[in-house]
Amino acid sequence: MSDWQHDLRNELNLILYANSIAREALAQGQIDDVRSGLDRIDMAVVQCGALLDRMAIGGSPRQGETGTAPRG
């Protein structure tokens, strides 16, 4: 697994984790915790999009790395 794939997987795991926490907080009526979880999800989705955008144009997900866009 390449670095960008590992980074993407980490962000997706964060989305799943934050979603689970937000659901539990919602069930308990903890609205501030729900908002916090949703904010985490929003940030992780933005990061996923940024990783995919960089790879789609043949760049690297991290500044200073070389990379090629995945094919197929």
PDB file of N, CA and C in Angstrom:
ATOM      1  N   MET A   1       0.859  -1.170   0.000  1.00  0.00           N
ATOM      2  CA  MET A   1       0.000   0.000   0.000  1.00  0.00           C
ATOM      3  C   MET A   1       0.906   1.234   0.000  1.00  0.00           C
ATOM      4  N   SER A   2       0.611   2.157  -0.876  1.00  0.00           N
ATOM      5  CA  SER A   2       1.413   3.379  -0.970  1.00  0.00           C
ATOM      6  C   SER A   2       1.057   4.343   0.168  1.00  0.00           C
ATOM      7  N   ASP A   3       1.897   5.356   0.338  1.00  0.00           N
ATOM      8  CA  ASP A   3       1.660   6.341   1.401  1.00  0.00           C
ATOM      9  C   ASP A   3       0.313   7.027   1.251  1.00  0.00           C
ATOM     10  N   TRP A   4      -0.035   7.424   0.007  1.00  0.00           N
ATOM     11  CA  TRP A   4      -1.294   8.143  -0.167  1.00  0.00           C
ATOM     12  C   TRP A   4      -2.480   7.230   0.121  1.00  0.00           C
ATOM     13  N   GLN A   5      -2.360   5.936  -0.213  1.00  0.00           N
ATOM     14  CA  GLN A   5      -3.444   5.004   0.091  1.00  0.00           C
ATOM     15  C   GLN A   5      -3.576   4.815   1.602  1.00  0.00           C
ATOM     16  N   HIS A   6      -2.461   4.754   2.278  1.00  0.00           N
ATOM     17  CA  HIS A   6      -2.472   4.640   3.737  1.00  0.00           C
ATOM     18  C   HIS A   6      -3.115   5.875   4.359  1.00  0.00           C
ATOM     19  N   ASP A   7      -2.749   7.055   3.865  1.00  0.00           N
ATOM     20  CA  ASP A   7      -3.340   8.302   4.366  1.00  0.00           C
ATOM     21  C   ASP A   7      -4.842   8.338   4.116  1.00  0.00           C
ATOM     22  N   LEU A   8      -5.257   7.893   2.931  1.00  0.00           N
ATOM     23  CA  LEU A   8      -6.681   7.872   2.598  1.00  0.00           C
ATOM     24  C   LEU A   8      -7.424   6.911   3.520  1.00  0.00           C
ATOM     25  N   ARG A   9      -6.859   5.738   3.727  1.00  0.00           N
ATOM     26  CA  ARG A   9      -7.482   4.759   4.626  1.00  0.00           C
ATOM     27  C   ARG A   9      -7.604   5.329   6.048  1.00  0.00           C
ATOM     28  N   ASN A  10      -6.585   6.033   6.511  1.00  0.00           N
ATOM     29  CA  ASN A  10      -6.652   6.656   7.837  1.00  0.00           C
ATOM     30  C   ASN A  10      -7.798   7.655   7.926  1.00  0.00           C
ATOM     31  N   GLU A  11      -7.965   8.466   6.887  1.00  0.00           N
ATOM     32  CA  GLU A  11      -9.054   9.452   6.891  1.00  0.00           C
ATOM     33  C   GLU A  11     -10.413   8.757   6.871  1.00  0.00           C
ATOM     34  N   LEU A  12     -10.540   7.690   6.095  1.00  0.00           N
ATOM     35  CA  LEU A  12     -11.806   6.953   6.046  1.00  0.00           C
ATOM     36  C   LEU A  12     -12.107   6.300   7.394  1.00  0.00           C
ATOM     37  N   ASN A  13     -11.085   5.780   8.048  1.00  0.00           N
ATOM     38  CA  ASN A  13     -11.283   5.213   9.384  1.00  0.00           C
ATOM     39  C   ASN A  13     -11.736   6.285  10.367  1.00  0.00           C
ATOM     40  N   LEU A  14     -11.170   7.487  10.245  1.00  0.00           N
ATOM     41  CA  LEU A  14     -11.584   8.591  11.108  1.00  0.00           C
ATOM     42  C   LEU A  14     -13.057   8.929  10.878  1.00  0.00           C
ATOM     43  N   ILE A  15     -13.491   8.897   9.629  1.00  0.00           N
ATOM     44  CA  ILE A  15     -14.899   9.166   9.315  1.00  0.00           C
ATOM     45  C   ILE A  15     -15.797   8.141  10.003  1.00  0.00           C
ATOM     46  N   LEU A  16     -15.446   6.865   9.894  1.00  0.00           N
ATOM     47  CA  LEU A  16     -16.253   5.818  10.529  1.00  0.00           C
ATOM     48  C   LEU A  16     -16.281   5.976  12.048  1.00  0.00           C
ATOM     49  N   TYR A  17     -15.127   6.264  12.628  1.00  0.00           N
ATOM     50  CA  TYR A  17     -15.034   6.444  14.078  1.00  0.00           C
ATOM     51  C   TYR A  17     -15.866   7.650  14.530  1.00  0.00           C
ATOM     52  N   ALA A  18     -15.696   8.773  13.865  1.00  0.00           N
ATOM     53  CA  ALA A  18     -16.428   9.986  14.244  1.00  0.00           C
ATOM     54  C   ALA A  18     -17.928   9.797  14.061  1.00  0.00           C
ATOM     55  N   ASN A  19     -18.326   9.058  13.039  1.00  0.00           N
ATOM     56  CA  ASN A  19     -19.739   8.780  12.813  1.00  0.00           C
ATOM     57  C   ASN A  19     -20.315   7.959  13.966  1.00  0.00           C
ATOM     58  N   SER A  20     -19.577   6.961  14.395  1.00  0.00           N
ATOM     59  CA  SER A  20     -20.018   6.125  15.508  1.00  0.00           C
ATOM     60  C   SER A  20     -20.160   6.938  16.792  1.00  0.00           C
ATOM     61  N   ILE A  21     -19.169   7.783  17.058  1.00  0.00           N
ATOM     62  CA  ILE A  21     -19.212   8.635  18.254  1.00  0.00           C
ATOM     63  C   ILE A  21     -20.389   9.611  18.178  1.00  0.00           C
ATOM     64  N   ALA A  22     -20.607  10.190  16.997  1.00  0.00           N
ATOM     65  CA  ALA A  22     -21.708  11.145  16.832  1.00  0.00           C
ATOM     66  C   ALA A  22     -23.058  10.461  17.028  1.00  0.00           C
ATOM     67  N   ARG A  23     -23.204   9.249  16.517  1.00  0.00           N
ATOM     68  CA  ARG A  23     -24.467   8.513  16.702  1.00  0.00           C
ATOM     69  C   ARG A  23     -24.739   8.246  18.186  1.00  0.00           C
ATOM     70  N   GLU A  24     -23.706   7.823  18.894  1.00  0.00           N
ATOM     71  CA  GLU A  24     -23.856   7.553  20.328  1.00  0.00           C
ATOM     72  C   GLU A  24     -24.196   8.841  21.078  1.00  0.00           C
ATOM     73  N   ALA A  25     -23.523   9.917  20.733  1.00  0.00           N
ATOM     74  CA  ALA A  25     -23.798  11.204  21.379  1.00  0.00           C
ATOM     75  C   ALA A  25     -25.224  11.660  21.084  1.00  0.00           C
ATOM     76  N   LEU A  26     -25.677  11.441  19.861  1.00  0.00           N
ATOM     77  CA  LEU A  26     -27.041  11.810  19.490  1.00  0.00           C
ATOM     78  C   LEU A  26     -28.053  11.011  20.310  1.00  0.00           C
ATOM     79  N   ALA A  27     -27.795   9.724  20.464  1.00  0.00           N
ATOM     80  CA  ALA A  27     -28.694   8.872  21.242  1.00  0.00           C
ATOM     81  C   ALA A  27     -28.782   9.329  22.695  1.00  0.00           C
ATOM     82  N   GLN A  28     -27.717   9.939  23.188  1.00  0.00           N
ATOM     83  CA  GLN A  28     -27.688  10.415  24.570  1.00  0.00           C
ATOM     84  C   GLN A  28     -28.053  11.894  24.694  1.00  0.00           C
ATOM     85  N   GLY A  29     -28.392  12.525  23.568  1.00  0.00           N
ATOM     86  CA  GLY A  29     -28.795  13.924  23.592  1.00  0.00           C
ATOM     87  C   GLY A  29     -27.655  14.906  23.796  1.00  0.00           C
ATOM     88  N   GLN A  30     -26.442  14.490  23.514  1.00  0.00           N
ATOM     89  CA  GLN A  30     -25.264  15.350  23.697  1.00  0.00           C
ATOM     90  C   GLN A  30     -24.961  16.097  22.397  1.00  0.00           C
ATOM     91  N   ILE A  31     -25.704  17.152  22.173  1.00  0.00           N
ATOM     92  CA  ILE A  31     -25.665  17.871  20.906  1.00  0.00           C
ATOM     93  C   ILE A  31     -24.289  18.462  20.600  1.00  0.00           C
ATOM     94  N   ASP A  32     -23.595  18.987  21.598  1.00  0.00           N
ATOM     95  CA  ASP A  32     -22.257  19.547  21.347  1.00  0.00           C
ATOM     96  C   ASP A  32     -21.296  18.473  20.853  1.00  0.00           C
ATOM     97  N   ASP A  33     -21.395  17.266  21.411  1.00  0.00           N
ATOM     98  CA  ASP A  33     -20.547  16.167  20.957  1.00  0.00           C
ATOM     99  C   ASP A  33     -20.923  15.721  19.542  1.00  0.00           C
ATOM    100  N   VAL A  34     -22.208  15.797  19.223  1.00  0.00           N
ATOM    101  CA  VAL A  34     -22.645  15.475  17.862  1.00  0.00           C
ATOM    102  C   VAL A  34     -22.025  16.464  16.884  1.00  0.00           C
ATOM    103  N   ARG A  35     -22.098  17.741  17.209  1.00  0.00           N
ATOM    104  CA  ARG A  35     -21.505  18.767  16.341  1.00  0.00           C
ATOM    105  C   ARG A  35     -20.008  18.544  16.164  1.00  0.00           C
ATOM    106  N   SER A  36     -19.335  18.207  17.242  1.00  0.00           N
ATOM    107  CA  SER A  36     -17.896  17.948  17.188  1.00  0.00           C
ATOM    108  C   SER A  36     -17.594  16.765  16.267  1.00  0.00           C
ATOM    109  N   GLY A  37     -18.372  15.711  16.385  1.00  0.00           N
ATOM    110  CA  GLY A  37     -18.191  14.547  15.515  1.00  0.00           C
ATOM    111  C   GLY A  37     -18.438  14.878  14.058  1.00  0.00           C
ATOM    112  N   LEU A  38     -19.471  15.662  13.804  1.00  0.00           N
ATOM    113  CA  LEU A  38     -19.763  16.054  12.425  1.00  0.00           C
ATOM    114  C   LEU A  38     -18.661  16.942  11.857  1.00  0.00           C
ATOM    115  N   ASP A  39     -18.100  17.804  12.684  1.00  0.00           N
ATOM    116  CA  ASP A  39     -16.974  18.635  12.240  1.00  0.00           C
ATOM    117  C   ASP A  39     -15.773  17.771  11.871  1.00  0.00           C
ATOM    118  N   ARG A  40     -15.501  16.740  12.673  1.00  0.00           N
ATOM    119  CA  ARG A  40     -14.403  15.817  12.358  1.00  0.00           C
ATOM    120  C   ARG A  40     -14.641  15.119  11.028  1.00  0.00           C
ATOM    121  N   ILE A  41     -15.885  14.706  10.821  1.00  0.00           N
ATOM    122  CA  ILE A  41     -16.234  14.045   9.562  1.00  0.00           C
ATOM    123  C   ILE A  41     -16.020  14.997   8.396  1.00  0.00           C
ATOM    124  N   ASP A  42     -16.491  16.225   8.530  1.00  0.00           N
ATOM    125  CA  ASP A  42     -16.312  17.221   7.467  1.00  0.00           C
ATOM    126  C   ASP A  42     -14.839  17.400   7.112  1.00  0.00           C
ATOM    127  N   MET A  43     -13.994  17.532   8.129  1.00  0.00           N
ATOM    128  CA  MET A  43     -12.562  17.743   7.881  1.00  0.00           C
ATOM    129  C   MET A  43     -11.928  16.527   7.205  1.00  0.00           C
ATOM    130  N   ALA A  44     -12.321  15.336   7.629  1.00  0.00           N
ATOM    131  CA  ALA A  44     -11.756  14.123   7.043  1.00  0.00           C
ATOM    132  C   ALA A  44     -12.194  13.956   5.590  1.00  0.00           C
ATOM    133  N   VAL A  45     -13.437  14.305   5.293  1.00  0.00           N
ATOM    134  CA  VAL A  45     -13.917  14.216   3.909  1.00  0.00           C
ATOM    135  C   VAL A  45     -13.154  15.194   3.020  1.00  0.00           C
ATOM    136  N   VAL A  46     -12.902  16.392   3.518  1.00  0.00           N
ATOM    137  CA  VAL A  46     -12.110  17.370   2.766  1.00  0.00           C
ATOM    138  C   VAL A  46     -10.710  16.812   2.501  1.00  0.00           C
ATOM    139  N   GLN A  47     -10.106  16.193   3.515  1.00  0.00           N
ATOM    140  CA  GLN A  47      -8.777  15.598   3.348  1.00  0.00           C
ATOM    141  C   GLN A  47      -8.798  14.481   2.306  1.00  0.00           C
ATOM    142  N   CYS A  48      -9.823  13.642   2.323  1.00  0.00           N
ATOM    143  CA  CYS A  48      -9.948  12.573   1.326  1.00  0.00           C
ATOM    144  C   CYS A  48     -10.032  13.167  -0.072  1.00  0.00           C
ATOM    145  N   GLY A  49     -10.840  14.184  -0.230  1.00  0.00           N
ATOM    146  CA  GLY A  49     -10.962  14.843  -1.528  1.00  0.00           C
ATOM    147  C   GLY A  49      -9.645  15.426  -1.990  1.00  0.00           C
ATOM    148  N   ALA A  50      -8.915  16.050  -1.080  1.00  0.00           N
ATOM    149  CA  ALA A  50      -7.620  16.641  -1.428  1.00  0.00           C
ATOM    150  C   ALA A  50      -6.627  15.565  -1.849  1.00  0.00           C
ATOM    151  N   LEU A  51      -6.591  14.449  -1.139  1.00  0.00           N
ATOM    152  CA  LEU A  51      -5.697  13.347  -1.513  1.00  0.00           C
ATOM    153  C   LEU A  51      -6.037  12.824  -2.906  1.00  0.00           C
ATOM    154  N   LEU A  52      -7.309  12.624  -3.164  1.00  0.00           N
ATOM    155  CA  LEU A  52      -7.730  12.107  -4.468  1.00  0.00           C
ATOM    156  C   LEU A  52      -7.469  13.112  -5.582  1.00  0.00           C
ATOM    157  N   ASP A  53      -7.705  14.392  -5.317  1.00  0.00           N
ATOM    158  CA  ASP A  53      -7.441  15.420  -6.329  1.00  0.00           C
ATOM    159  C   ASP A  53      -5.970  15.452  -6.707  1.00  0.00           C
ATOM    160  N   ARG A  54      -5.101  15.395  -5.721  1.00  0.00           N
ATOM    161  CA  ARG A  54      -3.664  15.433  -6.004  1.00  0.00           C
ATOM    162  C   ARG A  54      -3.220  14.223  -6.807  1.00  0.00           C
ATOM    163  N   MET A  55      -3.762  13.079  -6.491  1.00  0.00           N
ATOM    164  CA  MET A  55      -3.366  11.871  -7.217  1.00  0.00           C
ATOM    165  C   MET A  55      -3.955  11.870  -8.630  1.00  0.00           C
ATOM    166  N   ALA A  56      -5.141  12.426  -8.799  1.00  0.00           N
ATOM    167  CA  ALA A  56      -5.791  12.441 -10.108  1.00  0.00           C
ATOM    168  C   ALA A  56      -5.034  13.290 -11.117  1.00  0.00           C
ATOM    169  N   ILE A  57      -4.295  14.292 -10.639  1.00  0.00           N
ATOM    170  CA  ILE A  57      -3.542  15.136 -11.566  1.00  0.00           C
ATOM    171  C   ILE A  57      -2.087  14.694 -11.665  1.00  0.00           C
ATOM    172  N   GLY A  58      -1.792  13.529 -11.115  1.00  0.00           N
ATOM    173  CA  GLY A  58      -0.448  12.983 -11.229  1.00  0.00           C
ATOM    174  C   GLY A  58       0.521  13.524 -10.214  1.00  0.00           C
ATOM    175  N   GLY A  59       0.003  14.183  -9.216  1.00  0.00           N
ATOM    176  CA  GLY A  59       0.869  14.751  -8.195  1.00  0.00           C
ATOM    177  C   GLY A  59       1.066  13.803  -7.041  1.00  0.00           C
ATOM    178  N   SER A  60       1.496  14.371  -5.957  1.00  0.00           N
ATOM    179  CA  SER A  60       1.730  13.606  -4.747  1.00  0.00           C
ATOM    180  C   SER A  60       0.843  14.155  -3.644  1.00  0.00           C
ATOM    181  N   PRO A  61       0.315  13.286  -2.791  1.00  0.00           N
ATOM    182  CA  PRO A  61      -0.534  13.772  -1.715  1.00  0.00           C
ATOM    183  C   PRO A  61       0.211  14.569  -0.663  1.00  0.00           C
ATOM    184  N   ARG A  62       1.546  14.457  -0.651  1.00  0.00           N
ATOM    185  CA  ARG A  62       2.344  15.225   0.307  1.00  0.00           C
ATOM    186  C   ARG A  62       3.346  16.068  -0.450  1.00  0.00           C
ATOM    187  N   GLN A  63       3.474  17.294  -0.035  1.00  0.00           N
ATOM    188  CA  GLN A  63       4.417  18.186  -0.690  1.00  0.00           C
ATOM    189  C   GLN A  63       5.826  17.608  -0.585  1.00  0.00           C
ATOM    190  N   GLY A  64       6.557  17.623  -1.699  1.00  0.00           N
ATOM    191  CA  GLY A  64       7.922  17.135  -1.704  1.00  0.00           C
ATOM    192  C   GLY A  64       8.060  15.688  -2.117  1.00  0.00           C
ATOM    193  N   GLU A  65       6.960  14.943  -2.195  1.00  0.00           N
ATOM    194  CA  GLU A  65       7.027  13.557  -2.638  1.00  0.00           C
ATOM    195  C   GLU A  65       6.766  13.496  -4.128  1.00  0.00           C
ATOM    196  N   THR A  66       7.255  12.468  -4.745  1.00  0.00           N
ATOM    197  CA  THR A  66       6.904  12.237  -6.136  1.00  0.00           C
ATOM    198  C   THR A  66       5.855  11.150  -6.165  1.00  0.00           C
ATOM    199  N   GLY A  67       5.016  11.215  -7.153  1.00  0.00           N
ATOM    200  CA  GLY A  67       3.972  10.207  -7.257  1.00  0.00           C
ATOM    201  C   GLY A  67       3.355  10.227  -8.629  1.00  0.00           C
ATOM    202  N   THR A  68       2.639   9.191  -8.925  1.00  0.00           N
ATOM    203  CA  THR A  68       1.916   9.131 -10.186  1.00  0.00           C
ATOM    204  C   THR A  68       0.476   8.794  -9.879  1.00  0.00           C
ATOM    205  N   ALA A  69      -0.369   9.206 -10.771  1.00  0.00           N
ATOM    206  CA  ALA A  69      -1.785   8.934 -10.586  1.00  0.00           C
ATOM    207  C   ALA A  69      -2.039   7.444 -10.741  1.00  0.00           C
ATOM    208  N   PRO A  70      -2.905   6.897  -9.897  1.00  0.00           N
ATOM    209  CA  PRO A  70      -3.252   5.492 -10.065  1.00  0.00           C
ATOM    210  C   PRO A  70      -3.977   5.291 -11.382  1.00  0.00           C
ATOM    211  N   ARG A  71      -3.734   4.208 -12.025  1.00  0.00           N
ATOM    212  CA  ARG A  71      -4.371   3.905 -13.310  1.00  0.00           C
ATOM    213  C   ARG A  71      -5.274   2.694 -13.144  1.00  0.00           C
ATOM    214  N   GLY A  72      -6.343   2.701 -13.941  1.00  0.00           N
ATOM    215  CA  GLY A  72      -7.163   1.500 -13.942  1.00  0.00           C
ATOM    216  C   GLY A  72      -8.447   1.763 -13.376  1.00  0.00           C
TER     217      GLY A  72
END
